[in-house]
Coordinates of C-alpha atoms in Angstrom, one line a residue:
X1241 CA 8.0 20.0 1.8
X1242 CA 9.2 16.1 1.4
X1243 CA 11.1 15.5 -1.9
X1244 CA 9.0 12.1 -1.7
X1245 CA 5.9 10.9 -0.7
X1246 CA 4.8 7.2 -1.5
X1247 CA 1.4 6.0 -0.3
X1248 CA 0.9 9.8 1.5
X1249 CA 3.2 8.7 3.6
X1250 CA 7.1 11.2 3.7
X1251 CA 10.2 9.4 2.8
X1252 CA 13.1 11.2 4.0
X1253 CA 15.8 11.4 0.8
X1254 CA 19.2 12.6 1.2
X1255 CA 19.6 12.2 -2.3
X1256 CA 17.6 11.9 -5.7
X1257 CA 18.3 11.4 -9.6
X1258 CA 15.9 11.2 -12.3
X1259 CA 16.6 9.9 -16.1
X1260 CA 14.4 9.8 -19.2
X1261 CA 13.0 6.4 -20.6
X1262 CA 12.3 6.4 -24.2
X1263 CA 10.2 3.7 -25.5
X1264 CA 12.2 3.3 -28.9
X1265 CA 15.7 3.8 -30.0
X1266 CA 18.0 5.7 -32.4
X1267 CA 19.3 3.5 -35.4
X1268 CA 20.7 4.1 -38.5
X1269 CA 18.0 3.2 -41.9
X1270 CA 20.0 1.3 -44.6
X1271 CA 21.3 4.4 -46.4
X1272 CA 23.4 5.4 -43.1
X1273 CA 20.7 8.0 -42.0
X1274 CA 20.0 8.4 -38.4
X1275 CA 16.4 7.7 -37.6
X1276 CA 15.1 7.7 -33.7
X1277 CA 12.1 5.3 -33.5
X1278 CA 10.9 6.5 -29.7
X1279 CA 7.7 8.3 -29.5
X1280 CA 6.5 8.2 -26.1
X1281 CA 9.0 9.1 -22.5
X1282 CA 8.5 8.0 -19.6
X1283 CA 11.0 8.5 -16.2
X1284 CA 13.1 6.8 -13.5
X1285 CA 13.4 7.8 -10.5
X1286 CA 16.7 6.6 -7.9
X1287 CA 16.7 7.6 -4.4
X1288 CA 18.7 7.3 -1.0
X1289 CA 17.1 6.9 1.7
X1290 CA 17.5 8.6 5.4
X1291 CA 18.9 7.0 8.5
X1292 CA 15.9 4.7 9.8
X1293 CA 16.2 2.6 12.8
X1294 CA 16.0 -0.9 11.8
X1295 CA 12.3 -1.6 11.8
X1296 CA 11.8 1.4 10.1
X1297 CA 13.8 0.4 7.7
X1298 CA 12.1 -2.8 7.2
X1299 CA 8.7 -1.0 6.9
X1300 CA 9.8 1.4 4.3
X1301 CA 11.4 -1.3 1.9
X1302 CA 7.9 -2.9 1.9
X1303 CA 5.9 0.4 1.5
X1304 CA 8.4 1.3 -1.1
X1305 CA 8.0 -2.1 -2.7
X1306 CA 4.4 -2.1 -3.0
X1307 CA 4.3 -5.4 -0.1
X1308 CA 1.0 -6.8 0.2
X1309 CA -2.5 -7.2 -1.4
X1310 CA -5.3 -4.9 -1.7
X1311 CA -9.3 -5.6 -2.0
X1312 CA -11.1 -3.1 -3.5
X1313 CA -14.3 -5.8 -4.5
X1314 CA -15.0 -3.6 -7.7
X1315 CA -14.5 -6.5 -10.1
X1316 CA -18.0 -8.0 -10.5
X1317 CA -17.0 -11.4 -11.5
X1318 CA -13.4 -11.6 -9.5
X1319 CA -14.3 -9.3 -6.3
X1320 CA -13.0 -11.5 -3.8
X1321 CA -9.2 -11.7 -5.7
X1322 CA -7.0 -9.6 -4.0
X1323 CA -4.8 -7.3 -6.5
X1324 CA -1.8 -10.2 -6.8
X1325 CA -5.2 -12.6 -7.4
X1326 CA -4.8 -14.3 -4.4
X1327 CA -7.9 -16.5 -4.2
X1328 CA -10.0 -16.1 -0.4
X1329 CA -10.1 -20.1 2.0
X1330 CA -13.3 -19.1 2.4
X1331 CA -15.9 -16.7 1.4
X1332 CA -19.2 -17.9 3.5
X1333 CA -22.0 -15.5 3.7
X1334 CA -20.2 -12.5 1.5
X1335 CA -21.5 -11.0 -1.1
X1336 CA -20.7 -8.3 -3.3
X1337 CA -22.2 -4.7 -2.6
X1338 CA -22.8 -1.4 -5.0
X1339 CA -24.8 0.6 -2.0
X1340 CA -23.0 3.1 -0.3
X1341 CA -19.3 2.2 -0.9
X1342 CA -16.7 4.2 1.0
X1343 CA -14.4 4.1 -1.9
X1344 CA -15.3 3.2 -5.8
X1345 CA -18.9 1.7 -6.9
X1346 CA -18.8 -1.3 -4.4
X1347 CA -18.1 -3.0 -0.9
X1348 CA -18.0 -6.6 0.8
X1349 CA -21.2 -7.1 2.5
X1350 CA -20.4 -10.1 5.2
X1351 CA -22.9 -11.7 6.9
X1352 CA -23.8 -12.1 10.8
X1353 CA -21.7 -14.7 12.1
X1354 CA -19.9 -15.2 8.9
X1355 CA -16.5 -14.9 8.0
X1356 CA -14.0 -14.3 4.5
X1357 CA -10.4 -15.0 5.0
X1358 CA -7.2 -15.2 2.8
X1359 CA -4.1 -16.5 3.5
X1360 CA -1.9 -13.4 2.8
X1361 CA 1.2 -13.8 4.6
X1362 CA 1.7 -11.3 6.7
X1363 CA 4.0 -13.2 8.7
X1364 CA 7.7 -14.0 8.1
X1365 CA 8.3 -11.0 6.2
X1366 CA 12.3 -10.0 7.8
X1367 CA 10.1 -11.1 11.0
X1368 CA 7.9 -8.9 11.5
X1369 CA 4.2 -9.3 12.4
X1370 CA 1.4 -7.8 9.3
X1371 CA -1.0 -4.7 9.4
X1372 CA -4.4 -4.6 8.8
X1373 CA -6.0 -1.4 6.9
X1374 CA -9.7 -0.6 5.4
X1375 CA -12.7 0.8 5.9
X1376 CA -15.4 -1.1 8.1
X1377 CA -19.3 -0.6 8.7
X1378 CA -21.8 -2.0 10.5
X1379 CA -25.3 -2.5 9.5
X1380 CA -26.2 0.7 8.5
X1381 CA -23.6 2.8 11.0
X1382 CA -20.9 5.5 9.9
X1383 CA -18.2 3.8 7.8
X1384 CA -14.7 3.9 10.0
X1385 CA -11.2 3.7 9.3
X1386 CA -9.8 0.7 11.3
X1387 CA -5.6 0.3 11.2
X1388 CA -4.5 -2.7 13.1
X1389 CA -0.7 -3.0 13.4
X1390 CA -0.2 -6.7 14.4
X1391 CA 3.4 -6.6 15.1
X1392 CA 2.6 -4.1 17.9
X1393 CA 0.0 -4.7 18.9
X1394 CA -1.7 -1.3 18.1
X1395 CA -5.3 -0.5 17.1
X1396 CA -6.2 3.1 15.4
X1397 CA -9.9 3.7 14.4
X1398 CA -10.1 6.9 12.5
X1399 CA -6.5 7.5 12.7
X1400 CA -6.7 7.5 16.5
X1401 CA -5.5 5.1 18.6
X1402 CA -8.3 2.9 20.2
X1403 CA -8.6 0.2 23.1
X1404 CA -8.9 -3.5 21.1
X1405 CA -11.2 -4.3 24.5
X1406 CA -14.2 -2.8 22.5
X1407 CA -15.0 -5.3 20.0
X1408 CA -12.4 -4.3 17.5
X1409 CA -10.9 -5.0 15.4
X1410 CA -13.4 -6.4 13.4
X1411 CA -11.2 -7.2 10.6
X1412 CA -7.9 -9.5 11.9
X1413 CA -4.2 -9.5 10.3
X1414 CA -2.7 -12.1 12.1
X1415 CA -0.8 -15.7 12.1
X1416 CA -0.5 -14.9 8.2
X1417 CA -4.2 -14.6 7.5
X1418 CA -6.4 -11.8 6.9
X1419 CA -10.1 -12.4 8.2
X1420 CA -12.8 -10.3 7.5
X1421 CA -16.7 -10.9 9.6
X1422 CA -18.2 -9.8 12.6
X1423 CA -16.4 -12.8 14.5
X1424 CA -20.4 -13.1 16.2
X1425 CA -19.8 -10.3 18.5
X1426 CA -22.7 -7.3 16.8
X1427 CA -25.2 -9.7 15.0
X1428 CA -25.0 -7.3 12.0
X1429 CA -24.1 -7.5 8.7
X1430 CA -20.5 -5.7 8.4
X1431 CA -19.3 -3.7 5.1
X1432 CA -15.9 -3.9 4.6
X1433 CA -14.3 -1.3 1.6
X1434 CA -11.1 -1.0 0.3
X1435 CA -8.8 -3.9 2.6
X1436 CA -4.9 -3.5 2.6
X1437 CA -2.8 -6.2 4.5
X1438 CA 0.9 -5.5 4.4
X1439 CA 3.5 -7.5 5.5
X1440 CA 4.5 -5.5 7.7
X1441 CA 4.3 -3.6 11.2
X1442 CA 3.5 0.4 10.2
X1443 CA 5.1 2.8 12.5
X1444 CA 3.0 4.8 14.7
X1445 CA 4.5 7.9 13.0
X1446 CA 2.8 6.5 9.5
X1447 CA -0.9 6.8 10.9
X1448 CA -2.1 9.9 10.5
X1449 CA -0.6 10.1 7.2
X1450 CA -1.5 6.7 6.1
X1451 CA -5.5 7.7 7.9
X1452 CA -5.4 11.0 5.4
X1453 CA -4.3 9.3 2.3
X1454 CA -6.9 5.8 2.6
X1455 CA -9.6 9.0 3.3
X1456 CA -8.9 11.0 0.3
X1457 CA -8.5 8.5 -2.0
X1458 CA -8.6 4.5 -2.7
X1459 CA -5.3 2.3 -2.0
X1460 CA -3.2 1.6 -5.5
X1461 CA -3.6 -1.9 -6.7
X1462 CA -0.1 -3.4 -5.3
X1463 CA 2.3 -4.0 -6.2
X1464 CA 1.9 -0.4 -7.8
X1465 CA 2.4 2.7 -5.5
X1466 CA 1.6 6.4 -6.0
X1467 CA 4.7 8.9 -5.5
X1468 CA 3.9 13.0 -4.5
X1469 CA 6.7 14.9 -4.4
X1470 CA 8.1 18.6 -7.0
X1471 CA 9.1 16.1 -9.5
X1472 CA 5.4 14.5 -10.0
X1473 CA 2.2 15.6 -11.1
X1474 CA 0.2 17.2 -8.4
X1475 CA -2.2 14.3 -8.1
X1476 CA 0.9 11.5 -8.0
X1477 CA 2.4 9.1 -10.2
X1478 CA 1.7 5.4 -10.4
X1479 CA 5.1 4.0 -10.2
X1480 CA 6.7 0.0 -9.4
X1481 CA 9.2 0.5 -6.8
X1482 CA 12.3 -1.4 -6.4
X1483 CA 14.6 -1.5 -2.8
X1484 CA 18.1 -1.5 -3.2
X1485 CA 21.8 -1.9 -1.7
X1486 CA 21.0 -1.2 2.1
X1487 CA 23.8 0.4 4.6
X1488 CA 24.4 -0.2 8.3
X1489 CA 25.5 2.5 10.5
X1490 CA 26.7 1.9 14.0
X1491 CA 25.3 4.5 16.5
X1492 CA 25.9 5.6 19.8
X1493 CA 23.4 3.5 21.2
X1494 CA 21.2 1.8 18.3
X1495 CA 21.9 0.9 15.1
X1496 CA 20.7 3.0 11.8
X1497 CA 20.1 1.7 8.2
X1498 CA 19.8 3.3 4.6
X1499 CA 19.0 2.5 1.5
X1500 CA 18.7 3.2 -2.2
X1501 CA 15.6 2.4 -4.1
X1502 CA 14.4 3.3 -7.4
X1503 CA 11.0 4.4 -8.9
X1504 CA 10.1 3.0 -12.5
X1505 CA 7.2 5.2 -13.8
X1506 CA 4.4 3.1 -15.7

């Protein structure tokens, strides 16, 4: 069993601590008599991280982090915000949908032809490229999972990996923006549900887990980050994640970083 799991996806630990947070204090009344004001607990959670090669390391600080922006297009008024209410450059021919959502009451319903884009970023982040997440329909066709790993290039469609030659992906993380549309190739409309773009390249390892979380389960509103692991509730904790002193280790042919990060629960 992992000691951590943020995201679904195992963090190797070597080393955890936990402390209580109590919302209040003990203080001393007028007459000298100890009084403790805190009434509800909530706890921290520190961690050191596992040798990771370099890029590994750089995708796990943004995955512990909470990096990115999620669309989820629940909001009725604000459905186009991402969750750090990042505005879209353009939003011609989408609309908001409440029929057949993969996840939650409603999808982005994008036009033939048409495109919605947002500048998110997803370059410059320690260098390395962005990935593209979420669930994509066309028409009235089976919902798939499409994970696009820009940095890569690599292109998994239900957490397989898939030839980019075959009209995908129809949702593009690259050159900092996230575009959403058919790009004119199917003359559909396409559905898009539940969008993550992160900042940075996911390792190959990460797909299947990554593929069996988004399926089970909407993405947390980033920055926030769900943590599995014996010291949570079986169905996670939301937490806000915080990277931390990193070490370099020399190795015999590579080089190898850790890291300690903490967990604050909400």
């Amino acid at each position: 069993m992992a000691l951590l799991r943020v995201n679904g996806v195992p963090v190797e630990c070597t080393a955890s601590e936990w402390e209580p947070v109590t919302l209040g204090e003990v203080a001393r009344s007028f007459n000298g008599w100890p009084r403790d004001t805190g009434r509800v607990k909530k706890m921290d959670f520190r961690f050191t991280s596992g040798l990771l090669s370099l890029p590994e390391a750089v995708a796990m600080r943004g995955l512990v982090e909470g990096a990115g922006h999620v669309l989820t297009f629940e909001d009725t008024a604000g459905y186009l915000y991402t969750s750090r209410e990042l505005a879209p450059l353009s939003a011609t021919g989408a609309t908001r949908s409440t029929v057949g959502a993969r996840h939650g009451s409603a999808c982005l319903s994008v036009a033939p032809s048409s495109v919605v884009g947002w500048n998110v970023g997803t370059q410059g982040y320690e260098g390395e490229g962005g990935t593209f997440m979420g669930w994509v329909r066309e028409g009235a066709g089976p919902w798939r999972h499409i994970l696009y790993a820009a940095g890569g290039p690599s292109l998994h469609v239900d957490g397989q990996r898939a030839n980019a030659s075959g009209g995908y992906p129809f949702a593009q993380a690259q050159d900092g923006y996230l575009v959403l549309g058919d790009m004119g190739m199917q003359g559909v409309a396409t559905h898009f549900d539940d969008v993550v773009a992160l900042p940075y390249s996911v390792p190959s390892a990460w797909v299947p887990h990554l593929y069996a979380w988004h399926s089970a389960r909407g993405w947390p509103a980033l920055p926030y980050v769900v943590a599995q692991g014996p010291r949570f509730p079986a169905q996670g904790q939301l937490m806000l994640g915080k990277a931390g002193t990193g070490r370099t280790e020399a190795l015999l042919t590579t080089v190898g970083e850790s890291f300690d990060f903490s967990l604050h629960g909400t």
